[in-house]
Coordinates of C-alpha atoms and ligand atoms in Angstrom, one line a residue:
X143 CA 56.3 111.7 117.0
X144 CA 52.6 111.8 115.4
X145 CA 50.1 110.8 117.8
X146 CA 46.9 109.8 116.3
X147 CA 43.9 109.4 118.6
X148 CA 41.7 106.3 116.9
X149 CA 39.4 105.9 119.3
X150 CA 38.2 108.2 122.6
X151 CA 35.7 106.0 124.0
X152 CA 35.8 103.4 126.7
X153 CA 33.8 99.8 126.3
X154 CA 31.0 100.1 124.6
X155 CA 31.9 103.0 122.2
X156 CA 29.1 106.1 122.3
X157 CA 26.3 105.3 120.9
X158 CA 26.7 101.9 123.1
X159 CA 24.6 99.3 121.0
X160 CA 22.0 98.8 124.0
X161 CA 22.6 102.2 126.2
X162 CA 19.8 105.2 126.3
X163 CA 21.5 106.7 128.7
X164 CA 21.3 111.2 128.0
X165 CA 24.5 111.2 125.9
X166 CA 23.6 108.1 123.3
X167 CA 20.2 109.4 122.6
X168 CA 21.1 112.7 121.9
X169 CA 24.0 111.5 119.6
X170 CA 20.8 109.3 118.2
X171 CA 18.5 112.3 117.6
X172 CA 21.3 114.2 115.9
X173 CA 22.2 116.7 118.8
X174 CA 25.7 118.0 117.9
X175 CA 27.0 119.0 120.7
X176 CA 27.8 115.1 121.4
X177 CA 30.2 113.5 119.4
X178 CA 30.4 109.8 117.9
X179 CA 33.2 107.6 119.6
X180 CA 34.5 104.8 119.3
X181 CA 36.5 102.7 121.6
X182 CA 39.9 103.9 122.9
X183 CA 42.9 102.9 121.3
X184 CA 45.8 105.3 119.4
X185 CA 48.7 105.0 117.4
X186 CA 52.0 106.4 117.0
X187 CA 54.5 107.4 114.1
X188 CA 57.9 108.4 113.4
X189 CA 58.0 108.6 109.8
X190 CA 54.5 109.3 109.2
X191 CA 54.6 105.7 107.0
X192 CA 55.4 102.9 109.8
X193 CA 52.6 102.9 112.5
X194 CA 52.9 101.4 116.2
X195 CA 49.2 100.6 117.7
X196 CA 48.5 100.9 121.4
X197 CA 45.6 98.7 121.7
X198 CA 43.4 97.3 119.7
X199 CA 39.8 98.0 120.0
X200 CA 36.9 96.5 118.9
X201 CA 36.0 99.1 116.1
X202 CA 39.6 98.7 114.7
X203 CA 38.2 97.7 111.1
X204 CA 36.2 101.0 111.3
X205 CA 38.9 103.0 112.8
X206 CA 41.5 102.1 109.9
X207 CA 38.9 102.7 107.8
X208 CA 38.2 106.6 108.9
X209 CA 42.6 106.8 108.8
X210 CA 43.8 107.3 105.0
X211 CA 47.7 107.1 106.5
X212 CA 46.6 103.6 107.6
X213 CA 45.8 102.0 104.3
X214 CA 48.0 100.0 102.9
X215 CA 49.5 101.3 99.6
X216 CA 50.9 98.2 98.2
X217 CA 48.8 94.9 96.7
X218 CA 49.0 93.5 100.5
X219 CA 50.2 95.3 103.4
X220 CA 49.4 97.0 107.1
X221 CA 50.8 100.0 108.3
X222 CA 50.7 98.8 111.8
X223 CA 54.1 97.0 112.3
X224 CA 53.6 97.1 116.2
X225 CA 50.9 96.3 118.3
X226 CA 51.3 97.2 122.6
X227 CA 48.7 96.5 124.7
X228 CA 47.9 98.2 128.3
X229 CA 45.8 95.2 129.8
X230 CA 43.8 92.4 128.5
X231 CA 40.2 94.2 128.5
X232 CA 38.0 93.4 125.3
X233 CA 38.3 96.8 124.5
X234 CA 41.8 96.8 123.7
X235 CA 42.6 93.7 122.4
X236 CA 39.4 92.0 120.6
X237 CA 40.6 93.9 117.5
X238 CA 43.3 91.4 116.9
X239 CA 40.6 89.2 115.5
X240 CA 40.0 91.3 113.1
X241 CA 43.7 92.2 111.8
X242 CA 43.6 88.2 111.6
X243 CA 44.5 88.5 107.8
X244 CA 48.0 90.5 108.8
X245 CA 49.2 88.1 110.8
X246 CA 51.8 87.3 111.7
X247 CA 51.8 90.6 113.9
X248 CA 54.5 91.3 116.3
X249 CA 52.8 92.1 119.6
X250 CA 54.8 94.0 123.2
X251 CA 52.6 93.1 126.2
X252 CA 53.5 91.8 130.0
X253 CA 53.4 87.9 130.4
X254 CA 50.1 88.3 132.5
X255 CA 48.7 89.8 129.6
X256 CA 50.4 87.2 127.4
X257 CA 48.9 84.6 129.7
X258 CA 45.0 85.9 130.0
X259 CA 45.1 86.0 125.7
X260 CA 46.4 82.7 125.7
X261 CA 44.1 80.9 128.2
X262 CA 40.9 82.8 129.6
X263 CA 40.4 85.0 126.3
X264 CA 43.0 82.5 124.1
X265 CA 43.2 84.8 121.2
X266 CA 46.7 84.6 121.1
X267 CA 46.3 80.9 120.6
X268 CA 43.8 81.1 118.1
X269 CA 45.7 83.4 115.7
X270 CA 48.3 81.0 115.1
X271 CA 45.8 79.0 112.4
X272 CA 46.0 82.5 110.6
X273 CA 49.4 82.4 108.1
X274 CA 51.4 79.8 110.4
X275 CA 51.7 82.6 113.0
X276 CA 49.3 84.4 114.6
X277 CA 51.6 87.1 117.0
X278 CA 55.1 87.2 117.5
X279 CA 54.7 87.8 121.4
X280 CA 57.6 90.8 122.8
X281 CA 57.8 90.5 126.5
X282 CA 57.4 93.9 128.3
X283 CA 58.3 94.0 131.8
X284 CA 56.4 96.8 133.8
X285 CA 60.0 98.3 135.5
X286 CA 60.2 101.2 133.8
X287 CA 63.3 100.5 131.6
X288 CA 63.4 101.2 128.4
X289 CA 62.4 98.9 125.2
X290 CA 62.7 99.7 121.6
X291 CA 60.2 99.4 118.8
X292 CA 62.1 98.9 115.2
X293 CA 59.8 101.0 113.8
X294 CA 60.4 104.2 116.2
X295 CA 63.7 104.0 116.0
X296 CA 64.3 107.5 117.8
X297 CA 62.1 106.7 120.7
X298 CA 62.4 104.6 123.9
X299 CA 59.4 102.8 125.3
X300 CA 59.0 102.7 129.2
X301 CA 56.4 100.5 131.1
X302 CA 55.2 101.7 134.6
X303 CA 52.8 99.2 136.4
X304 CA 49.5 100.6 137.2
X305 CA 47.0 99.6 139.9
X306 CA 43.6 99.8 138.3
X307 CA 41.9 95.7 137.5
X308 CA 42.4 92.6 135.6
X309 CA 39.6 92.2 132.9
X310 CA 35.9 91.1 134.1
X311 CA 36.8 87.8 132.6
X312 CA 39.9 87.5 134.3
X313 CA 40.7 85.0 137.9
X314 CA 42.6 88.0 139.0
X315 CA 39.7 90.4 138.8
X316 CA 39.7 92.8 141.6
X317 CA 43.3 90.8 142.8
X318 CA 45.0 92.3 140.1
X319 CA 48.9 91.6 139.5
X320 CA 51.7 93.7 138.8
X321 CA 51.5 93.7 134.7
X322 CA 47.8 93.0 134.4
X323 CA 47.7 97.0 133.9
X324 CA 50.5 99.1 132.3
X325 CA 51.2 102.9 131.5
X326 CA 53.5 103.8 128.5
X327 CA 55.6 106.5 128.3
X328 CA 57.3 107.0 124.5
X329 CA 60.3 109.6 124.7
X330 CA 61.5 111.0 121.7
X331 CA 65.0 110.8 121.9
X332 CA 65.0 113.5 119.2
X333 CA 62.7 116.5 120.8
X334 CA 63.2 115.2 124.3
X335 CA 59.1 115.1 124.3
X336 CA 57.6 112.8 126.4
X337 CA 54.2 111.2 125.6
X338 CA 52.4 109.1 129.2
X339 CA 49.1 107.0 127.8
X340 CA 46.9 105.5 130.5
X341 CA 44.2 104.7 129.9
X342 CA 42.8 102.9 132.9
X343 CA 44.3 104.3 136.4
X344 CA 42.4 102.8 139.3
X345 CA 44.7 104.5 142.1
X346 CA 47.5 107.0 141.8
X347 CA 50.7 105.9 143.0
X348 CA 53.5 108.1 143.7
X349 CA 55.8 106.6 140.7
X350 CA 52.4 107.2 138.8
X351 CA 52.2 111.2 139.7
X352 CA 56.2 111.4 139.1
X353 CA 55.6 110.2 135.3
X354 CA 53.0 112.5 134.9
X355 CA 55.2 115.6 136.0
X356 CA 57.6 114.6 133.8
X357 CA 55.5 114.3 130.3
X358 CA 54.7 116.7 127.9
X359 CA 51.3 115.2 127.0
X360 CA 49.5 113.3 128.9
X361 CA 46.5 111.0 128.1
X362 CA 44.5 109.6 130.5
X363 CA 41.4 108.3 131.4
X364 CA 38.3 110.5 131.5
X365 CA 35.8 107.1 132.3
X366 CA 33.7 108.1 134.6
X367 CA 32.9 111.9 136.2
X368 CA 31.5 110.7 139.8
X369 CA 32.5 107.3 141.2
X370 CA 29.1 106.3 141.4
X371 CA 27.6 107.3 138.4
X372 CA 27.0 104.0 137.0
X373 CA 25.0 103.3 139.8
X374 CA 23.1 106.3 140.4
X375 CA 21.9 105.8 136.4
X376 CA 20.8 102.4 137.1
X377 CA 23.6 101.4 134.6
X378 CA 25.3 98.9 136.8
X379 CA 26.2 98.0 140.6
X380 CA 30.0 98.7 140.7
X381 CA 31.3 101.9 141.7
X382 CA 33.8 104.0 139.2
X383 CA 37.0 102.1 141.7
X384 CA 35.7 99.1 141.8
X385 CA 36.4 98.7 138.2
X386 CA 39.8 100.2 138.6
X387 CA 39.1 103.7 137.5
X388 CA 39.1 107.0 139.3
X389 CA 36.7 109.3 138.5
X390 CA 37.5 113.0 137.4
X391 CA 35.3 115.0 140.1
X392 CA 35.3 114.8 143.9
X393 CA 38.4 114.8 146.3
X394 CA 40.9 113.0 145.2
X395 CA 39.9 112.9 141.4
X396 CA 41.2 113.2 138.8
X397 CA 40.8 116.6 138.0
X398 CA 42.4 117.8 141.5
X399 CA 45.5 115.4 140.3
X400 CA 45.7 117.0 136.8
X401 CA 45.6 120.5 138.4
X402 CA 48.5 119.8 140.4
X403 CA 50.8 119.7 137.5
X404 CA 52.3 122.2 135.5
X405 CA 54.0 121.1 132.6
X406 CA 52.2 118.4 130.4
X407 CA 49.1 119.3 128.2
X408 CA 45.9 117.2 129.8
X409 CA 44.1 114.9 127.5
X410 CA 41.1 112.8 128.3
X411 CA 40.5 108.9 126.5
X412 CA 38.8 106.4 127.6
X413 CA 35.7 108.2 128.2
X414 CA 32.3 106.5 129.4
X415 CA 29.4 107.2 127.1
X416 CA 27.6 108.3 129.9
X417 CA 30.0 110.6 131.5
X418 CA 28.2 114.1 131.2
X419 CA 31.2 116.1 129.9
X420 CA 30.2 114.6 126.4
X421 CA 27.7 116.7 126.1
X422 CA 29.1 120.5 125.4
X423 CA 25.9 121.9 126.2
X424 CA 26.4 120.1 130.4
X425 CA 27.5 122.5 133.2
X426 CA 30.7 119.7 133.9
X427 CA 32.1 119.9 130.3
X428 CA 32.3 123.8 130.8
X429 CA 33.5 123.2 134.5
X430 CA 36.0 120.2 133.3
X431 CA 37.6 122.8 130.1
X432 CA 38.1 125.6 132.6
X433 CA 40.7 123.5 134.4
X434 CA 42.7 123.5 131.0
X435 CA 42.1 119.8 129.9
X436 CA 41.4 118.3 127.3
X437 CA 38.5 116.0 125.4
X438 CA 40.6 113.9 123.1
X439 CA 38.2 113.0 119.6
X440 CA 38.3 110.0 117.1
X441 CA 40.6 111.3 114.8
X442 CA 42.9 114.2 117.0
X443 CA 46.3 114.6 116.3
X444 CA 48.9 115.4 118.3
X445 CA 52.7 116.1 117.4
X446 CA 55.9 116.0 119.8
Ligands
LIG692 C1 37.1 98.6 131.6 O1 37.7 99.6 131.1 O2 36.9 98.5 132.8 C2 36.7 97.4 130.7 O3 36.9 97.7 129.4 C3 35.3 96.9 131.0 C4 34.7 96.0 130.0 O4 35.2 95.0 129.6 O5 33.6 96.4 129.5
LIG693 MN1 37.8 99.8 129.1
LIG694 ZN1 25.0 105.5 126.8

C-alpha cells in the first residue's frame, strides 16, 4: 500500500490566511526551518494508478495539483475512485465542492456524517445538480468489521468509533455520537501491514490503544502541544479537549501514549499552525523527535 500524505495541517492550513501567530510569520518571512502546510487529508493506493482519498480538505485543488500520480491521464478522468471521510469538519469534507466536476463520486462515511452533509452542511445535497449525481453515499458502520474498497482490492477497511467532537457547526457539538468521529485501519491482506489514521482523538479509549498496538504505522493527530495553548496565545477560548483533541505534552498526552507502544512507526497529521514543534529551530520539536516520532509533510510517502 502507497500512502501519500496530501496535507499535514489541521483547519486553517499554515500560513492560516488571518493568523500571526510565531510559526505563520516566520513561514511569511522565509524562515526555513517552518514548513508550508496545508490541511490534513491523505490518500491511499494499491496499484499506484487507482487512488482512495481519506478526507477531503479544503486545499484539495492545490493538493492534486502538487501530486503528478493524481492527474488524470485520459481527456476526462480522476484518479480518486474513493472518497472516506473521518468526521464532518470543514477541513475534511469542503473539498468535495471542488471535485464537483467528477461527480458522481462514490463516498464511505457513517450515517451521522451522511446526515450533518446532507442537512447542517448539505453538501451532499447540493452535489446532486452536478452530472445527475453528486455522491454515491457507502454506509460505514463504526464496529470494527471489515469493508471493502473496489479499488484496494487486497485490503480490508475497519472503522473504530472515536471520542473526540462533532463539527462547530454541528447540534451534537460537544454531545457527540457514536459515528460523528471515526479511525481507519486499512490492512493489507498481502504484507499483513496495518495502517491506523486518526486524525482527531479527543480521549483514548482502551479499543483505541489496542488498534494502535496492533498497526504498523500509525498517524495521528499532532494538533495541539499543550491543552491550553490556544488560549494562552490569545488564539481562542477553548481548551485543546474541548475541541476533541488531546494534546501531545503533559500527563496523559499524547506523547506518553505513543511511548507506550513498541511496534508501529509514529507519525504526526493534523498539526495546528501554532503548535511550536513546527518550528525545527523550538526546544519541543527536538524534545518531540527524541521520543522517535514523526512530523508527517505535504507530500511524504509511506509504503506498507
Ligand atoms: C477541528 O479539527 O477541531 C476542526 O477542524 C475545527 C474547525 O472547523 O476549524
Ligand atoms: Mn480539523
Ligand atoms: Zn498561525
Amino acid at each position: 500500500m502507497k500512502i501519500q500524505v496530501l496535507g499535514s495541517g489541521a483547519g486553517g492550513g499554515l500560513p492560516q490566511f488571518n493568523c500571526n501567530c510565531d510559526n505563520c510569520k516566520a513561514y511569511r518571512e522565509g524562515k526555513k526551518s517552518v514548513k508550508r502546510r496545508t490541511q490534513s487529508s491523505i490518500t491511499l493506493s494499491e496499484d499506484g494508478e487507482n487512488w482512495v482519498l481519506f478526507n477531503a480538505s479544503p486545499d484539495i485543488l492545490e493538493q492534486i495539483h502538487n501530486s503528478p500520480f493524481l492527474h488524470p491521464t485520459q481527456k476526462r478522468e480522476t484518479k480518486i475512485k474513493a472518497i472516506v471521510f473521518n468526521d464532518a469538519q470543514i477541513d475534511h469534507t469542503t473539498g468535495l465542492l471542488m471535485l464537483r466536476e467528477g461527480c458522481p463520486h462514490q463516498v464511505y462515511c457513517t450515517k451521522e456524517v451522511n446526515d450533518e452533509l446532507n442537512t447542517s452542511f448539505p453538501l451532499f445535497k447540493m452535489l446532486k445538480h452536478w452530472n445527475g449525481g453528486g455522491t454515491f453515499w457507502n454506509e460505514i458502520t463504526p464496529d470494527n468489521k471489515a469493508f471493502e474498497i473496489p479499488v484496494m482490492p487486497n485490503h480490508d477497511f475497519y472503522a473504530l468509533p472515536l471520542i473526540s467532537n462533532a463539527p462547530p457547526y454541528s447540534k451534537y457539538r460537544d454531545t457527540p455520537r457514536s459515528g460523528d468521529n471515526i479511525g481507519l485501519v486499512v490492512h493489507n491482506k498481502k504484507t499483513d501491514k496495518k495502517l491506523f489514521y486518526l486524525p482527531g482523538l479527543g480521549v483514548l479509549e482502551n479499543h483505541v490503544l489496542e488498534a494502535m498496538k496492533d498497526a504498523d504505522v500509525i498517524l495521528i493527530e499532532g494538533t495541539l502541544w499543550t491543552n491550553d495553548e490556544m488560549i494562552k496565545g490569545n488564539f481562542s477560548s477553548k481548551l485543546g479537549t474541548d475541541m476533541g483533541h488531546m494534546p501531545l505534552n503533559g500527563q496523559g498526552g499524547l506523547i506518553e501514549i505513543l511511548d507506550t507502544l513498541e511496534k508501529p512507526r509514529k507519525i504526526l497529521i493534523h498539526i495546528n499552525n501554532t503548535n511550536p514543534i513546527l518550528d525545527e529551530e523550538n526546544d519541543e520539536y527536538h524534545e518531540l523527535i527524541s521520543h522517535g516520532i514523526e512530523i508527517s509533510y505535504d507530500g511524504m510517502s509511506i509504503e506498507i
